[in-house]
């Protein structure tokens, strides 16, 4: 009787040992950047999970989002000679939106080390047909903000220098830099609002 009891206990222990932990397997399969616990930089370096040296990802994204708007400004504004503010906002915004949707955003996605890693740098992270038109409207807004910044610089320099005829002339470098800065600010606001909204929903669940 005692031998049978011990034999059953051994079989039960063996079955429990080899029993598949389905929840743990599901958690491992579905793990991504959003539902994984945070890992410190020291731990990542210790296990070699992060590449040492090289250009930071955010810096590469910033250069891409600076260079393309500056290049478009050079070819459209300086090449065609469009100096009317409304023409600049509409025509430059349309071309910038097309370049953003077809080139800039795709390149930002391409340099991402993991799928979706660089979506946080994009105003419209999902590639859809409507994003083509949304990027045009968004680019018009950014162009308007840059022109407003130029006008503000005009006013500041005139007041400080006393030269009432001073006119700040935009060029590709300053335009690309201001365009990238305004874009970064608006994308950051979008990300903060999205985290707050989704965080509030999760708390109510």
Coordinates of N, CA and C in Angstrom, one line a residue:
X1 N 0.8 -1.2 0.0 CA 0.0 0.0 0.0 C 0.9 1.3 0.0
X2 N 1.9 1.2 0.8 CA 2.8 2.3 1.0 C 3.6 2.5 -0.3
X3 N 3.9 1.4 -1.0 CA 4.7 1.5 -2.3 C 3.8 2.1 -3.4
X4 N 2.5 1.7 -3.4 CA 1.6 2.3 -4.4 C 1.4 3.8 -4.2
X5 N 1.4 4.3 -2.9 CA 1.2 5.7 -2.5 C 2.4 6.5 -3.0
X6 N 3.6 5.9 -2.7 CA 4.9 6.6 -3.2 C 5.0 6.6 -4.7
X7 N 4.5 5.6 -5.3 CA 4.5 5.5 -6.8 C 3.6 6.6 -7.4
X8 N 2.4 6.8 -6.8 CA 1.5 7.8 -7.3 C 2.1 9.2 -7.0
X9 N 2.7 9.4 -5.9 CA 3.3 10.7 -5.6 C 4.4 11.0 -6.6
X10 N 5.2 10.0 -7.0 CA 6.3 10.3 -7.9 C 5.7 10.6 -9.3
X11 N 4.7 9.9 -9.7 CA 4.0 10.1 -11.0 C 3.4 11.5 -11.0
X12 N 2.8 11.9 -9.9 CA 2.2 13.3 -9.8 C 3.3 14.4 -9.9
X13 N 4.4 14.1 -9.2 CA 5.5 15.1 -9.2 C 6.1 15.2 -10.6
X14 N 6.2 14.1 -11.3 CA 6.7 14.1 -12.7 C 5.8 14.8 -13.6
X15 N 4.5 14.6 -13.5 CA 3.5 15.2 -14.3 C 3.5 16.7 -14.1
X16 N 3.6 17.2 -12.9 CA 3.6 18.6 -12.6 C 4.9 19.2 -13.1
X17 N 6.0 18.5 -13.1 CA 7.3 19.0 -13.6 C 7.3 19.3 -15.1
X18 N 6.6 18.3 -15.8 CA 6.6 18.5 -17.3 C 5.3 19.2 -17.8
X19 N 4.5 19.6 -16.9 CA 3.3 20.3 -17.3 C 3.6 21.6 -17.9
X20 N 3.1 21.9 -19.1 CA 3.4 23.1 -19.9 C 2.7 24.3 -19.2
X21 N 3.5 25.3 -19.0 CA 3.0 26.6 -18.4 C 2.5 27.4 -19.6
X22 N 1.2 27.3 -19.9 CA 0.7 27.9 -21.1 C 0.7 29.4 -21.0
X23 N 0.4 30.0 -19.8 CA 0.3 31.4 -19.6 C 1.7 32.0 -19.8
X24 N 2.7 31.4 -19.3 CA 4.1 31.9 -19.5 C 4.5 31.9 -20.9
X25 N 4.1 30.8 -21.6 CA 4.4 30.7 -23.1 C 3.7 31.8 -23.8
X26 N 2.4 32.0 -23.5 CA 1.7 33.1 -24.2 C 2.3 34.5 -23.9
X27 N 2.7 34.7 -22.7 CA 3.3 36.0 -22.4 C 4.6 36.2 -23.1
X28 N 5.3 35.1 -23.3 CA 6.6 35.3 -24.0 C 6.4 35.5 -25.5
X29 N 5.4 34.8 -26.1 CA 5.2 35.0 -27.5 C 4.6 36.4 -27.8
X30 N 3.8 36.9 -26.9 CA 3.1 38.2 -27.2 C 3.9 39.4 -26.6
X31 N 5.1 39.1 -26.1 CA 5.9 40.2 -25.5 C 6.4 41.2 -26.6
X32 N 6.3 42.5 -26.3 CA 6.9 43.5 -27.2 C 7.3 44.7 -26.3
X33 N 7.6 45.8 -26.9 CA 8.1 47.0 -26.2 C 7.1 47.5 -25.2
X34 N 5.8 47.3 -25.5 CA 4.8 48.0 -24.7 C 4.4 47.2 -23.4
X35 N 4.5 45.9 -23.5 CA 4.0 45.1 -22.3 C 5.2 44.4 -21.6
X36 N 6.4 44.8 -22.0 CA 7.6 44.2 -21.3 C 8.0 45.1 -20.2
X37 N 8.6 44.5 -19.1 CA 9.1 45.4 -18.0 C 10.3 46.2 -18.4
X38 N 10.5 47.4 -17.9 CA 11.6 48.2 -18.3 C 12.9 47.6 -17.8
X39 N 13.9 47.7 -18.7 CA 15.3 47.2 -18.4 C 16.2 48.3 -18.4
X40 N 17.1 48.4 -17.4 CA 18.1 49.5 -17.3 C 19.1 49.4 -18.3
X41 N 19.8 50.6 -18.6 CA 20.8 50.6 -19.6 C 22.0 49.7 -19.2
X42 N 22.3 49.7 -17.8 CA 23.4 48.9 -17.3 C 23.2 47.4 -17.6
X43 N 22.0 47.0 -17.4 CA 21.7 45.6 -17.7 C 21.8 45.2 -19.2
X44 N 21.3 46.1 -20.0 CA 21.4 45.9 -21.4 C 22.8 45.8 -21.9
X45 N 23.7 46.7 -21.3 CA 25.1 46.7 -21.7 C 25.8 45.4 -21.2
X46 N 25.4 45.0 -20.0 CA 26.0 43.8 -19.4 C 25.8 42.6 -20.2
X47 N 24.6 42.5 -20.8 CA 24.3 41.3 -21.6 C 24.4 41.5 -23.1
X48 N 24.9 42.7 -23.5 CA 25.2 43.0 -24.9 C 24.0 43.2 -25.7
X49 N 22.8 43.6 -25.1 CA 21.6 43.7 -25.8 C 21.5 45.0 -26.5
X50 N 22.4 45.9 -26.3 CA 22.4 47.3 -26.9 C 23.8 47.5 -27.6
X51 N 23.7 47.9 -28.8 CA 24.9 48.2 -29.6 C 25.7 49.3 -28.9
X52 N 27.0 49.1 -28.9 CA 27.9 50.1 -28.3 C 28.3 51.1 -29.4
X53 N 28.4 52.4 -29.1 CA 28.8 53.3 -30.1 C 27.7 53.6 -31.1
X54 N 28.2 54.1 -32.2 CA 27.3 54.4 -33.3 C 26.4 55.7 -33.1
X55 N 25.7 56.0 -34.2 CA 24.9 57.2 -34.1 C 23.5 56.9 -33.4
X56 N 23.1 57.7 -32.4 CA 21.8 57.4 -31.8 C 20.7 57.5 -32.8
X57 N 19.7 56.7 -32.5 CA 18.5 56.6 -33.4 C 17.8 57.9 -33.6
X58 N 17.6 58.6 -32.4 CA 16.9 59.9 -32.5 C 17.6 60.9 -33.3
X59 N 19.0 60.8 -33.3 CA 19.7 61.8 -34.1 C 19.6 61.5 -35.6
X60 N 19.6 60.3 -36.0 CA 19.4 59.9 -37.4 C 18.0 60.4 -37.8
X61 N 17.0 60.1 -37.0 CA 15.6 60.6 -37.3 C 15.5 62.1 -37.5
X62 N 16.2 62.8 -36.5 CA 16.2 64.2 -36.6 C 16.9 64.8 -37.8
X63 N 17.9 64.1 -38.3 CA 18.6 64.6 -39.5 C 17.7 64.4 -40.7
X64 N 17.1 63.2 -40.8 CA 16.2 62.9 -41.9 C 15.0 64.0 -42.0
X65 N 14.5 64.3 -40.8 CA 13.3 65.2 -40.7 C 13.8 66.7 -40.9
X66 N 15.1 66.9 -40.9 CA 15.6 68.2 -41.1 C 16.0 68.4 -42.6
X67 N 16.7 67.3 -43.1 CA 17.3 67.4 -44.5 C 16.2 67.5 -45.5
X68 N 15.2 66.6 -45.5 CA 14.2 66.6 -46.5 C 13.4 67.9 -46.6
X69 N 12.9 68.5 -45.5 CA 12.2 69.8 -45.7 C 13.1 70.9 -46.2
X70 N 14.4 70.9 -45.8 CA 15.4 71.9 -46.3 C 15.6 71.7 -47.8
X71 N 15.7 70.5 -48.3 CA 15.9 70.2 -49.7 C 14.6 70.6 -50.5
X72 N 13.5 70.3 -50.0 CA 12.2 70.7 -50.7 C 12.1 72.3 -50.7
X73 N 12.5 72.9 -49.6 CA 12.5 74.4 -49.6 C 13.4 75.0 -50.7
X74 N 14.6 74.4 -50.8 CA 15.6 74.8 -51.8 C 15.0 74.7 -53.2
X75 N 14.4 73.6 -53.6 CA 14.0 73.4 -54.9 C 12.7 74.1 -55.3
X76 N 11.8 74.2 -54.3 CA 10.5 74.8 -54.5 C 10.5 76.3 -54.4
X77 N 10.9 76.8 -53.2 CA 10.9 78.2 -53.0 C 12.0 79.0 -53.7
X78 N 13.3 78.5 -53.6 CA 14.4 79.2 -54.2 C 14.5 78.9 -55.7
X79 N 14.0 77.7 -56.1 CA 14.0 77.3 -57.5 C 12.9 78.0 -58.3
X80 N 11.7 78.1 -57.7 CA 10.6 78.7 -58.5 C 10.4 80.2 -58.1
X81 N 11.0 80.6 -57.0 CA 10.9 82.0 -56.7 C 9.6 82.4 -56.1
X82 N 9.0 81.5 -55.3 CA 7.7 81.8 -54.6 C 7.9 82.5 -53.3
X83 N 7.6 83.8 -53.3 CA 7.9 84.6 -52.1 C 6.6 85.0 -51.4
X84 N 5.5 84.8 -52.1 CA 4.2 85.2 -51.4 C 3.9 84.2 -50.3
X85 N 3.6 84.7 -49.1 CA 3.4 83.7 -48.0 C 2.3 82.7 -48.2
X86 N 1.2 83.1 -48.8 CA 0.2 82.1 -49.0 C 0.6 81.1 -50.0
X87 N 1.3 81.5 -51.1 CA 1.8 80.5 -52.1 C 2.8 79.5 -51.4
X88 N 3.6 80.0 -50.5 CA 4.5 79.2 -49.8 C 3.8 78.1 -49.0
X89 N 2.8 78.6 -48.2 CA 2.1 77.7 -47.3 C 1.4 76.6 -48.1
X90 N 0.7 77.0 -49.2 CA -0.1 76.0 -50.0 C 0.8 75.1 -50.8
X91 N 1.6 75.7 -51.7 CA 2.4 74.9 -52.7 C 3.5 74.1 -51.9
X92 N 4.2 74.8 -51.1 CA 5.3 74.1 -50.3 C 4.7 73.1 -49.4
X93 N 3.5 73.4 -48.8 CA 2.9 72.4 -47.9 C 2.5 71.1 -48.7
X94 N 2.0 71.3 -49.9 CA 1.6 70.1 -50.7 C 2.8 69.2 -51.0
X95 N 3.8 69.9 -51.5 CA 5.0 69.1 -51.9 C 5.7 68.5 -50.6
X96 N 5.8 69.3 -49.6 CA 6.3 68.7 -48.3 C 5.5 67.5 -47.8
X97 N 4.2 67.6 -47.9 CA 3.4 66.5 -47.5 C 3.6 65.2 -48.3
X98 N 3.7 65.4 -49.7 CA 4.0 64.3 -50.5 C 5.4 63.6 -50.2
X99 N 6.4 64.5 -50.0 CA 7.7 64.0 -49.7 C 7.7 63.3 -48.3
X100 N 7.0 63.9 -47.4 CA 6.9 63.3 -46.0 C 6.3 61.9 -46.1
X101 N 5.2 61.8 -46.8 CA 4.5 60.5 -46.9 C 5.2 59.4 -47.7
X102 N 5.9 59.8 -48.8 CA 6.5 58.9 -49.7 C 8.0 58.6 -49.3
X103 N 8.7 59.6 -48.8 CA 10.1 59.4 -48.5 C 10.5 59.5 -47.1
X104 N 10.2 60.6 -46.4 CA 10.6 60.8 -45.1 C 10.2 59.8 -44.1
X105 N 8.8 59.6 -44.0 CA 8.3 58.6 -43.1 C 8.8 57.2 -43.4
X106 N 8.9 56.8 -44.7 CA 9.3 55.5 -45.0 C 10.8 55.3 -44.6
X107 N 11.6 56.3 -44.7 CA 13.0 56.2 -44.4 C 13.1 56.1 -42.8
X108 N 12.3 56.9 -42.1 CA 12.3 56.8 -40.6 C 11.9 55.4 -40.2
X109 N 10.9 54.8 -40.8 CA 10.5 53.4 -40.5 C 11.7 52.4 -40.9
X110 N 12.4 52.7 -42.0 CA 13.4 51.7 -42.5 C 14.6 51.6 -41.5
X111 N 15.0 52.7 -40.9 CA 16.1 52.7 -40.1 C 15.8 52.2 -38.7
X112 N 14.6 51.9 -38.4 CA 14.2 51.4 -37.0 C 14.8 50.0 -36.9
X113 N 15.4 49.8 -35.7 CA 16.0 48.5 -35.4 C 14.9 47.4 -35.2
X114 N 13.8 47.8 -34.6 CA 12.7 46.8 -34.5 C 11.4 47.4 -35.1
X115 N 10.5 46.6 -35.5 CA 9.3 47.0 -36.2 C 8.4 47.9 -35.3
X116 N 8.2 49.1 -35.8 CA 7.4 50.1 -35.1 C 8.1 50.9 -34.1
X117 N 9.4 50.7 -34.0 CA 10.2 51.5 -32.9 C 10.2 53.0 -33.2
X118 N 10.2 53.4 -34.4 CA 10.3 54.8 -34.7 C 8.9 55.4 -35.0
X119 N 7.8 54.7 -34.7 CA 6.5 55.3 -34.9 C 6.3 56.5 -34.0
X120 N 7.0 56.5 -32.9 CA 6.8 57.6 -31.9 C 7.3 58.9 -32.5
X121 N 8.1 58.9 -33.6 CA 8.6 60.1 -34.2 C 7.7 60.6 -35.3
X122 N 6.6 59.9 -35.6 CA 5.8 60.3 -36.7 C 4.4 60.8 -36.3
X123 N 3.9 61.8 -36.9 CA 2.6 62.3 -36.6 C 1.5 61.3 -37.0
X124 N 1.6 60.7 -38.1 CA 0.7 59.6 -38.6 C 1.5 58.4 -38.8
X125 N 1.6 57.6 -37.7 CA 2.5 56.4 -37.7 C 2.0 55.3 -38.6
X126 N 0.6 55.2 -38.8 CA 0.1 54.1 -39.6 C 0.0 54.4 -41.0
X127 N 0.5 53.5 -41.9 CA 0.5 53.8 -43.3 C -0.9 53.5 -43.9
X128 N -1.6 54.5 -44.2 CA -2.9 54.4 -44.8 C -3.0 55.3 -46.0
X129 N -4.1 55.1 -46.8 CA -4.3 55.9 -48.0 C -4.6 57.4 -47.6
X130 N -5.3 57.6 -46.5 CA -5.7 58.9 -46.0 C -4.5 59.6 -45.4
X131 N -3.5 58.9 -45.0 CA -2.3 59.6 -44.4 C -1.6 60.4 -45.4
X132 N -1.8 60.1 -46.7 CA -1.2 60.9 -47.8 C -1.7 62.4 -47.7
X133 N -3.0 62.5 -47.6 CA -3.7 63.8 -47.5 C -3.5 64.5 -46.2
X134 N -3.5 63.7 -45.1 CA -3.3 64.2 -43.8 C -1.9 64.8 -43.7
X135 N -0.9 64.2 -44.3 CA 0.5 64.7 -44.3 C 0.6 66.0 -45.0
X136 N -0.2 66.2 -46.1 CA -0.2 67.5 -46.8 C -0.8 68.6 -45.9
X137 N -1.9 68.3 -45.2 CA -2.5 69.3 -44.4 C -1.5 69.6 -43.2
X138 N -1.0 68.6 -42.7 CA 0.0 68.8 -41.5 C 1.2 69.6 -42.0
X139 N 1.7 69.3 -43.2 CA 2.8 70.0 -43.7 C 2.5 71.5 -43.9
X140 N 1.3 71.8 -44.4 CA 0.8 73.2 -44.5 C 0.9 73.9 -43.2
X141 N 0.4 73.2 -42.1 CA 0.5 73.8 -40.8 C 1.9 74.1 -40.4
X142 N 2.8 73.1 -40.6 CA 4.2 73.3 -40.2 C 4.8 74.5 -41.0
X143 N 4.5 74.6 -42.3 CA 5.0 75.7 -43.1 C 4.5 77.0 -42.6
X144 N 3.2 77.1 -42.2 CA 2.7 78.3 -41.6 C 3.4 78.7 -40.3
X145 N 3.7 77.7 -39.5 CA 4.4 78.0 -38.3 C 5.8 78.5 -38.5
X146 N 6.5 77.9 -39.5 CA 7.8 78.4 -39.9 C 7.8 79.8 -40.4
X147 N 6.8 80.2 -41.2 CA 6.7 81.5 -41.7 C 6.4 82.5 -40.6
X148 N 5.5 82.0 -39.7 CA 5.2 82.9 -38.5 C 6.5 83.1 -37.7
X149 N 7.3 82.1 -37.5 CA 8.6 82.2 -36.8 C 9.5 83.2 -37.5
X150 N 9.5 83.2 -38.9 CA 10.3 84.2 -39.6 C 9.8 85.6 -39.3
X151 N 8.5 85.8 -39.3 CA 7.9 87.1 -39.1 C 8.3 87.6 -37.7
X152 N 8.2 86.6 -36.7 CA 8.6 87.0 -35.3 C 10.1 87.4 -35.2
X153 N 10.9 86.7 -36.0 CA 12.4 87.1 -36.0 C 12.5 88.5 -36.6
X154 N 11.8 88.8 -37.6 CA 11.8 90.1 -38.2 C 11.5 91.2 -37.2
X155 N 10.4 91.0 -36.5 CA 10.0 91.9 -35.5 C 11.0 92.1 -34.4
X156 N 11.6 91.0 -33.9 CA 12.6 91.0 -32.8 C 13.8 91.8 -33.3
X157 N 14.3 91.5 -34.5 CA 15.6 92.2 -34.9 C 15.3 93.6 -35.2
X158 N 14.1 94.0 -35.7 CA 13.8 95.4 -36.0 C 13.8 96.2 -34.7
X159 N 13.2 95.6 -33.7 CA 13.1 96.3 -32.4 C 14.4 96.4 -31.7
X160 N 15.3 95.4 -31.9 CA 16.6 95.5 -31.2 C 17.6 96.4 -32.0
X161 N 17.5 96.3 -33.3 CA 18.5 97.1 -34.1 C 18.0 98.4 -34.5
X162 N 16.7 98.6 -34.4 CA 16.1 99.9 -34.9 C 16.1 100.1 -36.4
X163 N 16.3 99.0 -37.1 CA 16.3 99.0 -38.6 C 14.9 98.6 -39.0
X164 N 14.1 99.5 -39.4 CA 12.7 99.2 -39.7 C 12.5 98.5 -41.1
X165 N 13.6 98.5 -41.9 CA 13.6 97.8 -43.2 C 14.1 96.4 -43.2
X166 N 14.5 95.9 -42.0 CA 15.1 94.6 -41.9 C 14.1 93.5 -42.3
X167 N 14.5 92.6 -43.1 CA 13.7 91.5 -43.6 C 14.5 90.2 -43.5
X168 N 14.0 89.3 -42.7 CA 14.6 88.0 -42.5 C 14.3 87.1 -43.7
X169 N 15.4 86.7 -44.5 CA 15.2 85.9 -45.7 C 15.4 84.5 -45.3
X170 N 14.4 83.6 -45.5 CA 14.6 82.2 -45.2 C 15.5 81.5 -46.2
X171 N 16.1 80.5 -45.7 CA 17.0 79.7 -46.6 C 16.9 78.2 -46.1
X172 N 17.4 77.2 -46.8 CA 17.1 75.8 -46.6 C 17.5 75.4 -45.2
X173 N 18.6 75.8 -44.6 CA 19.1 75.3 -43.3 C 18.1 75.8 -42.2
X174 N 17.8 77.1 -42.2 CA 16.9 77.6 -41.1 C 15.5 77.0 -41.3
X175 N 15.1 76.9 -42.5 CA 13.7 76.3 -42.7 C 13.7 74.9 -42.3
X176 N 14.6 74.1 -42.7 CA 14.7 72.7 -42.3 C 14.8 72.5 -40.8
X177 N 15.5 73.4 -40.1 CA 15.7 73.3 -38.7 C 14.4 73.7 -37.9
X178 N 13.8 74.8 -38.3 CA 12.5 75.2 -37.7 C 11.4 74.2 -38.0
X179 N 11.4 73.7 -39.2 CA 10.3 72.7 -39.6 C 10.5 71.5 -38.7
X180 N 11.7 71.0 -38.5 CA 11.9 69.8 -37.7 C 11.6 70.1 -36.2
X181 N 11.9 71.3 -35.7 CA 11.6 71.6 -34.3 C 10.1 71.7 -34.1
X182 N 9.4 72.3 -35.0 CA 7.9 72.4 -34.8 C 7.3 71.0 -34.9
X183 N 7.8 70.2 -35.9 CA 7.3 68.9 -36.0 C 7.5 68.0 -34.8
X184 N 8.7 68.2 -34.2 CA 9.0 67.4 -33.0 C 8.2 67.8 -31.8
X185 N 7.9 69.1 -31.7 CA 7.1 69.6 -30.6 C 5.6 69.1 -30.8
X186 N 5.1 69.1 -32.0 CA 3.7 68.7 -32.1 C 3.6 67.2 -32.0
X187 N 4.5 66.4 -32.5 CA 4.5 65.0 -32.3 C 4.6 64.6 -30.8
X188 N 5.4 65.4 -30.1 CA 5.6 65.1 -28.6 C 4.2 65.4 -27.9
X189 N 3.5 66.4 -28.3 CA 2.2 66.7 -27.7 C 1.3 65.6 -28.0
X190 N 1.3 65.1 -29.3 CA 0.4 64.0 -29.6 C 0.7 62.7 -28.8
X191 N 2.0 62.4 -28.6 CA 2.4 61.2 -27.9 C 1.9 61.4 -26.4
X192 N 2.1 62.5 -25.8 CA 1.7 62.7 -24.4 C 0.2 62.6 -24.3
X193 N -0.5 63.2 -25.2 CA -2.0 63.1 -25.2 C -2.5 61.6 -25.3
X194 N -1.8 60.9 -26.2 CA -2.2 59.5 -26.5 C -1.9 58.7 -25.2
X195 N -0.8 58.9 -24.6 CA -0.5 58.1 -23.4 C -1.4 58.5 -22.3
X196 N -1.8 59.7 -22.1 CA -2.8 60.1 -21.1 C -4.1 59.5 -21.4
X197 N -4.6 59.5 -22.6 CA -5.9 59.0 -23.0 C -5.9 57.5 -22.8
X198 N -4.9 56.7 -23.3 CA -4.9 55.3 -23.1 C -4.7 54.9 -21.7
X199 N -3.9 55.7 -21.0 CA -3.7 55.4 -19.6 C -4.9 55.5 -18.7
X200 N -5.7 56.6 -19.1 CA -7.0 56.8 -18.4 C -8.0 55.6 -18.7
X201 N -8.0 55.2 -19.9 CA -8.8 54.0 -20.3 C -8.5 52.8 -19.5
X202 N -7.1 52.5 -19.4 CA -6.7 51.3 -18.7 C -7.1 51.4 -17.3
X203 N -7.0 52.5 -16.7 CA -7.4 52.6 -15.2 C -8.9 52.4 -15.0
X204 N -9.7 52.7 -16.0 CA -11.1 52.5 -15.8 C -11.6 51.1 -16.1
X205 N -10.7 50.3 -16.7 CA -11.0 48.9 -17.0 C -11.0 48.1 -15.7

